[in-house]
Amino acid sequence: MAGMAGRMSTVIKAKISRLLDKAEDPGETLDFSYQKQLESLQNVKKGIADVVTAKKRLGMQAEKLRQSVVKLDTQARQALSAGNEELARTALERKQLAQTELQGLDQQVAELEAQQEKLTESEKRLRSKIEAFRTKKEVIKAQYSAAEAQVRIGEAATGVGEEMADVGLAMQRAVDKTEDMRARASAVEELEAAGTFEDLTALGSGSDDIDRQLAELSTGGAVDDELAAMRAELGSGSAAPQGELESGEQK
Amino acid sequence: MIVRIMGEGQYRLDEEAAERVNALDNEAVAAVEGDDEDAFHVAFEQMLELIRTDGDHMHDDELEPSDVIVPPADITFVEAAADFTGDGLIPD
């Protein structure tokens, strides 16, 4: 097959070959090879479980943030109705921050979901190959001399080994992704710990870091827009002229 | 020729399809070398699509090693650049 594939594939293949070489112990018995395949399968199952755990954790965080968004929105409305625009603005600033984090989390949960599906498919493929190998091994053992059987079973094991390497790399990618997300989840947790998404009763004790982040958001004008929209929607705000109040009531 | 798409399984390709895969493969490599992300994704996705549609998906219980192994469909350009900076053709 030399020259058949361009550089890209051959580099990848060389990489996998190295992985296989590393995994192969020349002294190992045929049965041990099967044992190792089963261990590899167990590792994949554990990898899938890790992805599920990470997904659940992020999902729970997203749920908490969703509740914060609703709560802060309600508080902004209450503050505005009471004529306290400053408080309403702060609530909306926090809501924006929570929403941004929420979007990121939702996206990551979806990514982990995709990883989980892929790994589950890979696990199924590997299981089929291992099962086929087990059957073939017994047949070969019964038909050939020990030396000949060694060679033939070795060939079959290569086919399984390639699948193991494939799954191994897929797992590595999943682990890398999960670690990235863990870092992000920690960042959100820090914001939570600092009270960023908390009840407005926590107002006034905000750290400089939160103030800075909130200030950054305010400059975007998103909060101003939302505040204006909310004011229009409420209509009956204390500052609203009499005429508008009446038309608001007719709605 | 047997081609494995990582994370998807193995496909059996005839000579003609293999030639076309090879051409797209070379385009993808050239795109990586030229630091052209868009071109890389175009070539790489065409290549995967060709393997999936023109190749016969092998059964999970077949124990044959692949002649060629291509990266997973969700590979990023950064990963591609890191993986494909080999020093030229490595003989099989």
PDB file of C-alpha atoms in Angstrom, chain A residues 1-249:
ATOM      1  CA  MET A   1       0.000   0.000   0.000  1.00  0.00           C
ATOM      2  CA  ALA A   2       3.064   2.222  -0.075  1.00  0.00           C
ATOM      3  CA  GLY A   3       2.362   5.508  -1.815  1.00  0.00           C
ATOM      4  CA  MET A   4      -1.357   4.810  -1.906  1.00  0.00           C
ATOM      5  CA  ALA A   5      -2.169   7.301   0.775  1.00  0.00           C
ATOM      6  CA  GLY A   6      -0.731  10.752   1.125  1.00  0.00           C
ATOM      7  CA  ARG A   7       1.321  11.938   3.995  1.00  0.00           C
ATOM      8  CA  MET A   8      -1.526  12.623   6.381  1.00  0.00           C
ATOM      9  CA  SER A   9      -2.838   9.111   6.658  1.00  0.00           C
ATOM     10  CA  THR A  10       0.545   7.492   6.773  1.00  0.00           C
ATOM     11  CA  VAL A  11       1.608   9.740   9.609  1.00  0.00           C
ATOM     12  CA  ILE A  12      -1.485   8.771  11.536  1.00  0.00           C
ATOM     13  CA  LYS A  13      -0.885   5.143  10.737  1.00  0.00           C
ATOM     14  CA  ALA A  14       2.688   5.357  11.898  1.00  0.00           C
ATOM     15  CA  LYS A  15       1.460   6.915  15.090  1.00  0.00           C
ATOM     16  CA  ILE A  16      -0.969   4.093  15.693  1.00  0.00           C
ATOM     17  CA  SER A  17       1.665   1.506  14.889  1.00  0.00           C
ATOM     18  CA  ARG A  18       3.858   2.990  17.547  1.00  0.00           C
ATOM     19  CA  LEU A  19       0.990   2.804  20.012  1.00  0.00           C
ATOM     20  CA  LEU A  20       0.483  -0.827  19.105  1.00  0.00           C
ATOM     21  CA  ASP A  21       4.156  -1.641  19.405  1.00  0.00           C
ATOM     22  CA  LYS A  22       4.217  -0.120  22.828  1.00  0.00           C
ATOM     23  CA  ALA A  23       1.191  -2.132  23.895  1.00  0.00           C
ATOM     24  CA  GLU A  24       2.618  -5.399  22.609  1.00  0.00           C
ATOM     25  CA  ASP A  25       4.663  -7.583  24.883  1.00  0.00           C
ATOM     26  CA  PRO A  26       6.536 -10.188  22.834  1.00  0.00           C
ATOM     27  CA  GLY A  27       6.578 -12.608  25.735  1.00  0.00           C
ATOM     28  CA  GLU A  28       2.867 -12.556  26.303  1.00  0.00           C
ATOM     29  CA  THR A  29       0.838 -15.700  25.796  1.00  0.00           C
ATOM     30  CA  LEU A  30      -2.124 -15.905  23.455  1.00  0.00           C
ATOM     31  CA  ASP A  31      -4.546 -16.048  26.318  1.00  0.00           C
ATOM     32  CA  PHE A  32      -2.963 -13.041  27.933  1.00  0.00           C
ATOM     33  CA  SER A  33      -3.573 -11.114  24.715  1.00  0.00           C
ATOM     34  CA  TYR A  34      -7.288 -11.831  25.086  1.00  0.00           C
ATOM     35  CA  GLN A  35      -7.096 -10.839  28.727  1.00  0.00           C
ATOM     36  CA  LYS A  36      -5.629  -7.504  27.708  1.00  0.00           C
ATOM     37  CA  GLN A  37      -8.417  -6.941  25.214  1.00  0.00           C
ATOM     38  CA  LEU A  38     -10.966  -7.435  27.961  1.00  0.00           C
ATOM     39  CA  GLU A  39      -9.122  -5.001  30.166  1.00  0.00           C
ATOM     40  CA  SER A  40      -9.166  -2.483  27.344  1.00  0.00           C
ATOM     41  CA  LEU A  41     -12.918  -2.946  27.076  1.00  0.00           C
ATOM     42  CA  GLN A  42     -13.271  -2.299  30.799  1.00  0.00           C
ATOM     43  CA  ASN A  43     -11.261   0.899  30.388  1.00  0.00           C
ATOM     44  CA  VAL A  44     -13.616   2.102  27.696  1.00  0.00           C
ATOM     45  CA  LYS A  45     -16.582   1.447  29.957  1.00  0.00           C
ATOM     46  CA  LYS A  46     -14.896   3.422  32.696  1.00  0.00           C
ATOM     47  CA  GLY A  47     -14.167   6.228  30.225  1.00  0.00           C
ATOM     48  CA  ILE A  48     -17.831   6.373  29.242  1.00  0.00           C
ATOM     49  CA  ALA A  49     -18.809   6.508  32.910  1.00  0.00           C
ATOM     50  CA  ASP A  50     -16.411   9.441  33.427  1.00  0.00           C
ATOM     51  CA  VAL A  51     -17.958  11.350  30.543  1.00  0.00           C
ATOM     52  CA  VAL A  52     -21.440  10.700  31.948  1.00  0.00           C
ATOM     53  CA  THR A  53     -20.344  11.965  35.363  1.00  0.00           C
ATOM     54  CA  ALA A  54     -18.878  15.140  33.877  1.00  0.00           C
ATOM     55  CA  LYS A  55     -22.023  15.663  31.831  1.00  0.00           C
ATOM     56  CA  LYS A  56     -24.226  15.312  34.893  1.00  0.00           C
ATOM     57  CA  ARG A  57     -22.135  17.747  36.857  1.00  0.00           C
ATOM     58  CA  LEU A  58     -22.295  20.386  34.129  1.00  0.00           C
ATOM     59  CA  GLY A  59     -26.004  19.713  33.711  1.00  0.00           C
ATOM     60  CA  MET A  60     -26.634  20.363  37.382  1.00  0.00           C
ATOM     61  CA  GLN A  61     -24.660  23.591  37.215  1.00  0.00           C
ATOM     62  CA  ALA A  62     -26.619  24.687  34.172  1.00  0.00           C
ATOM     63  CA  GLU A  63     -29.843  24.011  36.030  1.00  0.00           C
ATOM     64  CA  LYS A  64     -28.730  26.176  38.927  1.00  0.00           C
ATOM     65  CA  LEU A  65     -27.807  28.974  36.544  1.00  0.00           C
ATOM     66  CA  ARG A  66     -31.161  28.669  34.799  1.00  0.00           C
ATOM     67  CA  GLN A  67     -32.850  29.237  38.140  1.00  0.00           C
ATOM     68  CA  SER A  68     -30.584  32.211  38.819  1.00  0.00           C
ATOM     69  CA  VAL A  69     -31.541  33.769  35.484  1.00  0.00           C
ATOM     70  CA  VAL A  70     -35.251  33.488  36.299  1.00  0.00           C
ATOM     71  CA  LYS A  71     -34.739  34.779  39.817  1.00  0.00           C
ATOM     72  CA  LEU A  72     -32.625  37.773  38.774  1.00  0.00           C
ATOM     73  CA  ASP A  73     -35.105  38.668  36.047  1.00  0.00           C
ATOM     74  CA  THR A  74     -37.919  38.650  38.589  1.00  0.00           C
ATOM     75  CA  GLN A  75     -35.875  40.759  40.963  1.00  0.00           C
ATOM     76  CA  ALA A  76     -35.097  43.271  38.238  1.00  0.00           C
ATOM     77  CA  ARG A  77     -38.811  43.622  37.508  1.00  0.00           C
ATOM     78  CA  GLN A  78     -39.618  44.039  41.178  1.00  0.00           C
ATOM     79  CA  ALA A  79     -36.892  46.635  41.589  1.00  0.00           C
ATOM     80  CA  LEU A  80     -38.034  48.569  38.537  1.00  0.00           C
ATOM     81  CA  SER A  81     -41.678  48.457  39.652  1.00  0.00           C
ATOM     82  CA  ALA A  82     -40.549  49.871  42.952  1.00  0.00           C
ATOM     83  CA  GLY A  83     -38.716  52.613  41.124  1.00  0.00           C
ATOM     84  CA  ASN A  84     -35.262  51.399  42.086  1.00  0.00           C
ATOM     85  CA  GLU A  85     -33.512  51.494  38.726  1.00  0.00           C
ATOM     86  CA  GLU A  86     -30.052  51.084  40.170  1.00  0.00           C
ATOM     87  CA  LEU A  87     -30.990  47.796  41.763  1.00  0.00           C
ATOM     88  CA  ALA A  88     -32.784  46.660  38.607  1.00  0.00           C
ATOM     89  CA  ARG A  89     -29.662  47.405  36.597  1.00  0.00           C
ATOM     90  CA  THR A  90     -27.466  45.376  38.911  1.00  0.00           C
ATOM     91  CA  ALA A  91     -29.866  42.451  38.745  1.00  0.00           C
ATOM     92  CA  LEU A  92     -29.879  42.594  34.952  1.00  0.00           C
ATOM     93  CA  GLU A  93     -26.100  42.799  34.817  1.00  0.00           C
ATOM     94  CA  ARG A  94     -25.895  39.639  36.870  1.00  0.00           C
ATOM     95  CA  LYS A  95     -28.525  38.012  34.732  1.00  0.00           C
ATOM     96  CA  GLN A  96     -26.492  38.733  31.591  1.00  0.00           C
ATOM     97  CA  LEU A  97     -23.425  37.186  33.137  1.00  0.00           C
ATOM     98  CA  ALA A  98     -25.378  34.118  34.212  1.00  0.00           C
ATOM     99  CA  GLN A  99     -26.868  33.778  30.732  1.00  0.00           C
ATOM    100  CA  THR A 100     -23.475  33.923  29.072  1.00  0.00           C
ATOM    101  CA  GLU A 101     -22.151  31.210  31.365  1.00  0.00           C
ATOM    102  CA  LEU A 102     -25.290  29.188  30.789  1.00  0.00           C
ATOM    103  CA  GLN A 103     -24.849  29.237  27.023  1.00  0.00           C
ATOM    104  CA  GLY A 104     -21.327  27.932  27.412  1.00  0.00           C
ATOM    105  CA  LEU A 105     -22.449  25.172  29.750  1.00  0.00           C
ATOM    106  CA  ASP A 106     -25.319  24.083  27.519  1.00  0.00           C
ATOM    107  CA  GLN A 107     -22.957  23.822  24.596  1.00  0.00           C
ATOM    108  CA  GLN A 108     -20.532  21.730  26.594  1.00  0.00           C
ATOM    109  CA  VAL A 109     -23.219  19.393  27.814  1.00  0.00           C
ATOM    110  CA  ALA A 110     -24.174  18.837  24.172  1.00  0.00           C
ATOM    111  CA  GLU A 111     -20.533  18.172  23.283  1.00  0.00           C
ATOM    112  CA  LEU A 112     -20.157  15.644  26.070  1.00  0.00           C
ATOM    113  CA  GLU A 113     -23.369  13.992  24.938  1.00  0.00           C
ATOM    114  CA  ALA A 114     -21.833  13.560  21.485  1.00  0.00           C
ATOM    115  CA  GLN A 115     -18.634  12.174  23.020  1.00  0.00           C
ATOM    116  CA  GLN A 116     -20.637   9.709  25.040  1.00  0.00           C
ATOM    117  CA  GLU A 117     -22.482   8.468  21.954  1.00  0.00           C
ATOM    118  CA  LYS A 118     -19.252   8.061  20.023  1.00  0.00           C
ATOM    119  CA  LEU A 119     -17.543   6.159  22.830  1.00  0.00           C
ATOM    120  CA  THR A 120     -20.566   3.914  23.236  1.00  0.00           C
ATOM    121  CA  GLU A 121     -20.405   3.081  19.518  1.00  0.00           C
ATOM    122  CA  SER A 122     -16.676   2.442  19.801  1.00  0.00           C
ATOM    123  CA  GLU A 123     -17.223   0.183  22.763  1.00  0.00           C
ATOM    124  CA  LYS A 124     -19.748  -1.836  20.788  1.00  0.00           C
ATOM    125  CA  ARG A 125     -17.331  -2.226  17.876  1.00  0.00           C
ATOM    126  CA  LEU A 126     -14.486  -3.252  20.159  1.00  0.00           C
ATOM    127  CA  ARG A 127     -16.693  -5.765  21.946  1.00  0.00           C
ATOM    128  CA  SER A 128     -17.657  -7.386  18.616  1.00  0.00           C
ATOM    129  CA  LYS A 129     -14.027  -7.588  17.554  1.00  0.00           C
ATOM    130  CA  ILE A 130     -12.938  -9.107  20.855  1.00  0.00           C
ATOM    131  CA  GLU A 131     -15.701 -11.667  20.683  1.00  0.00           C
ATOM    132  CA  ALA A 132     -14.711 -12.547  17.116  1.00  0.00           C
ATOM    133  CA  PHE A 133     -11.100 -12.846  18.212  1.00  0.00           C
ATOM    134  CA  ARG A 134     -12.005 -15.202  21.062  1.00  0.00           C
ATOM    135  CA  THR A 135     -13.872 -17.517  18.683  1.00  0.00           C
ATOM    136  CA  LYS A 136     -11.170 -17.398  16.029  1.00  0.00           C
ATOM    137  CA  LYS A 137      -8.464 -18.076  18.587  1.00  0.00           C
ATOM    138  CA  GLU A 138     -10.110 -21.311  19.700  1.00  0.00           C
ATOM    139  CA  VAL A 139     -10.616 -22.453  16.109  1.00  0.00           C
ATOM    140  CA  ILE A 140      -6.982 -21.729  15.217  1.00  0.00           C
ATOM    141  CA  LYS A 141      -5.697 -23.464  18.327  1.00  0.00           C
ATOM    142  CA  ALA A 142      -7.635 -26.583  17.407  1.00  0.00           C
ATOM    143  CA  GLN A 143      -6.454 -26.607  13.787  1.00  0.00           C
ATOM    144  CA  TYR A 144      -2.801 -25.657  13.840  1.00  0.00           C
ATOM    145  CA  SER A 145       0.419 -26.523  15.550  1.00  0.00           C
ATOM    146  CA  ALA A 146       1.404 -24.269  18.419  1.00  0.00           C
ATOM    147  CA  ALA A 147       3.944 -22.303  16.359  1.00  0.00           C
ATOM    148  CA  GLU A 148       1.605 -21.833  13.404  1.00  0.00           C
ATOM    149  CA  ALA A 149      -1.262 -20.927  15.716  1.00  0.00           C
ATOM    150  CA  GLN A 150       0.919 -18.282  17.342  1.00  0.00           C
ATOM    151  CA  VAL A 151       1.440 -16.562  13.998  1.00  0.00           C
ATOM    152  CA  ARG A 152      -2.188 -16.732  12.913  1.00  0.00           C
ATOM    153  CA  ILE A 153      -3.567 -15.597  16.221  1.00  0.00           C
ATOM    154  CA  GLY A 154      -1.035 -12.792  16.214  1.00  0.00           C
ATOM    155  CA  GLU A 155      -2.479 -11.584  12.899  1.00  0.00           C
ATOM    156  CA  ALA A 156      -5.999 -11.640  14.280  1.00  0.00           C
ATOM    157  CA  ALA A 157      -4.821  -9.835  17.395  1.00  0.00           C
ATOM    158  CA  THR A 158      -3.448  -7.030  15.198  1.00  0.00           C
ATOM    159  CA  GLY A 159      -6.957  -6.395  13.905  1.00  0.00           C
ATOM    160  CA  VAL A 160      -8.249  -6.092  17.450  1.00  0.00           C
ATOM    161  CA  GLY A 161      -5.215  -4.052  18.468  1.00  0.00           C
ATOM    162  CA  GLU A 162      -5.991  -1.445  15.833  1.00  0.00           C
ATOM    163  CA  GLU A 163      -9.519  -1.115  17.209  1.00  0.00           C
ATOM    164  CA  MET A 164      -8.090  -0.827  20.725  1.00  0.00           C
ATOM    165  CA  ALA A 165      -5.735   1.935  19.586  1.00  0.00           C
ATOM    166  CA  ASP A 166      -8.603   3.737  17.860  1.00  0.00           C
ATOM    167  CA  VAL A 167     -10.776   3.563  20.968  1.00  0.00           C
ATOM    168  CA  GLY A 168      -7.797   4.565  23.078  1.00  0.00           C
ATOM    169  CA  LEU A 169      -7.266   7.757  21.093  1.00  0.00           C
ATOM    170  CA  ALA A 170     -11.006   8.485  21.129  1.00  0.00           C
ATOM    171  CA  MET A 171     -10.912   8.121  24.899  1.00  0.00           C
ATOM    172  CA  GLN A 172      -7.930  10.434  25.122  1.00  0.00           C
ATOM    173  CA  ARG A 173      -9.804  13.085  23.162  1.00  0.00           C
ATOM    174  CA  ALA A 174     -12.830  12.645  25.385  1.00  0.00           C
ATOM    175  CA  VAL A 175     -10.680  12.976  28.510  1.00  0.00           C
ATOM    176  CA  ASP A 176      -9.024  16.140  27.150  1.00  0.00           C
ATOM    177  CA  LYS A 177     -12.421  17.661  26.394  1.00  0.00           C
ATOM    178  CA  THR A 178     -13.730  16.679  29.814  1.00  0.00           C
ATOM    179  CA  GLU A 179     -10.738  18.318  31.476  1.00  0.00           C
ATOM    180  CA  ASP A 180     -11.263  21.548  29.553  1.00  0.00           C
ATOM    181  CA  MET A 181     -14.833  21.549  30.703  1.00  0.00           C
ATOM    182  CA  ARG A 182     -13.909  20.787  34.263  1.00  0.00           C
ATOM    183  CA  ALA A 183     -11.774  23.927  34.229  1.00  0.00           C
ATOM    184  CA  ARG A 184     -14.686  25.937  32.904  1.00  0.00           C
ATOM    185  CA  ALA A 185     -17.047  24.432  35.462  1.00  0.00           C
ATOM    186  CA  SER A 186     -14.625  25.470  38.204  1.00  0.00           C
ATOM    187  CA  ALA A 187     -14.578  29.001  36.847  1.00  0.00           C
ATOM    188  CA  VAL A 188     -18.368  29.160  37.037  1.00  0.00           C
ATOM    189  CA  GLU A 189     -18.221  27.753  40.538  1.00  0.00           C
ATOM    190  CA  GLU A 190     -15.838  30.513  41.554  1.00  0.00           C
ATOM    191  CA  LEU A 191     -18.273  33.100  40.270  1.00  0.00           C
ATOM    192  CA  GLU A 192     -21.008  31.383  42.219  1.00  0.00           C
ATOM    193  CA  ALA A 193     -18.867  31.265  45.332  1.00  0.00           C
ATOM    194  CA  ALA A 194     -18.239  34.990  44.950  1.00  0.00           C
ATOM    195  CA  GLY A 195     -21.996  35.493  45.024  1.00  0.00           C
ATOM    196  CA  THR A 196     -22.241  36.760  41.489  1.00  0.00           C
ATOM    197  CA  PHE A 197     -25.473  34.950  40.714  1.00  0.00           C
ATOM    198  CA  GLU A 198     -26.880  35.181  44.170  1.00  0.00           C
ATOM    199  CA  ASP A 199     -29.757  36.978  45.678  1.00  0.00           C
ATOM    200  CA  LEU A 200     -29.572  40.743  45.597  1.00  0.00           C
ATOM    201  CA  THR A 201     -29.439  40.761  49.365  1.00  0.00           C
ATOM    202  CA  ALA A 202     -25.780  39.979  48.775  1.00  0.00           C
ATOM    203  CA  LEU A 203     -25.447  43.346  47.077  1.00  0.00           C
ATOM    204  CA  GLY A 204     -22.858  45.706  48.411  1.00  0.00           C
ATOM    205  CA  SER A 205     -20.502  42.965  49.493  1.00  0.00           C
ATOM    206  CA  GLY A 206     -19.442  42.225  45.916  1.00  0.00           C
ATOM    207  CA  SER A 207     -15.749  41.815  45.325  1.00  0.00           C
ATOM    208  CA  ASP A 208     -13.753  44.032  42.985  1.00  0.00           C
ATOM    209  CA  ASP A 209     -13.562  41.179  40.536  1.00  0.00           C
ATOM    210  CA  ILE A 210     -17.297  40.937  40.208  1.00  0.00           C
ATOM    211  CA  ASP A 211     -17.640  44.703  39.913  1.00  0.00           C
ATOM    212  CA  ARG A 212     -15.113  44.698  37.123  1.00  0.00           C
ATOM    213  CA  GLN A 213     -16.929  41.939  35.257  1.00  0.00           C
ATOM    214  CA  LEU A 214     -20.246  43.633  35.703  1.00  0.00           C
ATOM    215  CA  ALA A 215     -18.803  46.910  34.485  1.00  0.00           C
ATOM    216  CA  GLU A 216     -17.529  45.172  31.348  1.00  0.00           C
ATOM    217  CA  LEU A 217     -20.984  43.838  30.651  1.00  0.00           C
ATOM    218  CA  SER A 218     -22.657  47.202  31.177  1.00  0.00           C
ATOM    219  CA  THR A 219     -20.520  48.818  28.535  1.00  0.00           C
ATOM    220  CA  GLY A 220     -21.936  46.411  25.996  1.00  0.00           C
ATOM    221  CA  GLY A 221     -25.247  48.203  26.202  1.00  0.00           C
ATOM    222  CA  ALA A 222     -27.117  44.912  26.501  1.00  0.00           C
ATOM    223  CA  VAL A 223     -28.204  45.762  30.005  1.00  0.00           C
ATOM    224  CA  ASP A 224     -29.406  49.213  28.934  1.00  0.00           C
ATOM    225  CA  ASP A 225     -31.436  47.655  26.155  1.00  0.00           C
ATOM    226  CA  GLU A 226     -32.994  45.106  28.434  1.00  0.00           C
ATOM    227  CA  LEU A 227     -33.714  47.705  31.062  1.00  0.00           C
ATOM    228  CA  ALA A 228     -35.482  49.872  28.469  1.00  0.00           C
ATOM    229  CA  ALA A 229     -37.470  46.902  27.207  1.00  0.00           C
ATOM    230  CA  MET A 230     -38.449  45.937  30.707  1.00  0.00           C
ATOM    231  CA  ARG A 231     -39.466  49.509  31.457  1.00  0.00           C
ATOM    232  CA  ALA A 232     -41.663  49.587  28.350  1.00  0.00           C
ATOM    233  CA  GLU A 233     -43.124  46.210  29.193  1.00  0.00           C
ATOM    234  CA  LEU A 234     -43.918  47.150  32.745  1.00  0.00           C
ATOM    235  CA  GLY A 235     -45.384  50.425  31.513  1.00  0.00           C
ATOM    236  CA  SER A 236     -46.724  51.148  34.938  1.00  0.00           C
ATOM    237  CA  GLY A 237     -43.340  52.164  36.354  1.00  0.00           C
ATOM    238  CA  SER A 238     -43.463  54.974  38.891  1.00  0.00           C
ATOM    239  CA  ALA A 239     -41.865  57.402  36.466  1.00  0.00           C
ATOM    240  CA  ALA A 240     -44.361  56.681  33.664  1.00  0.00           C
ATOM    241  CA  PRO A 241     -46.766  59.469  32.707  1.00  0.00           C
ATOM    242  CA  GLN A 242     -50.425  59.039  33.496  1.00  0.00           C
ATOM    243  CA  GLY A 243     -51.509  58.453  29.865  1.00  0.00           C
ATOM    244  CA  GLU A 244     -49.128  55.544  29.381  1.00  0.00           C
ATOM    245  CA  LEU A 245     -50.282  53.977  32.572  1.00  0.00           C
ATOM    246  CA  GLU A 246     -53.832  53.806  31.303  1.00  0.00           C
ATOM    247  CA  SER A 247     -52.885  52.335  27.950  1.00  0.00           C
ATOM    248  CA  GLY A 248     -50.774  49.770  29.805  1.00  0.00           C
ATOM    249  CA  GLU A 249     -53.789  48.718  31.790  1.00  0.00           C
TER     250      GLU A 249
END
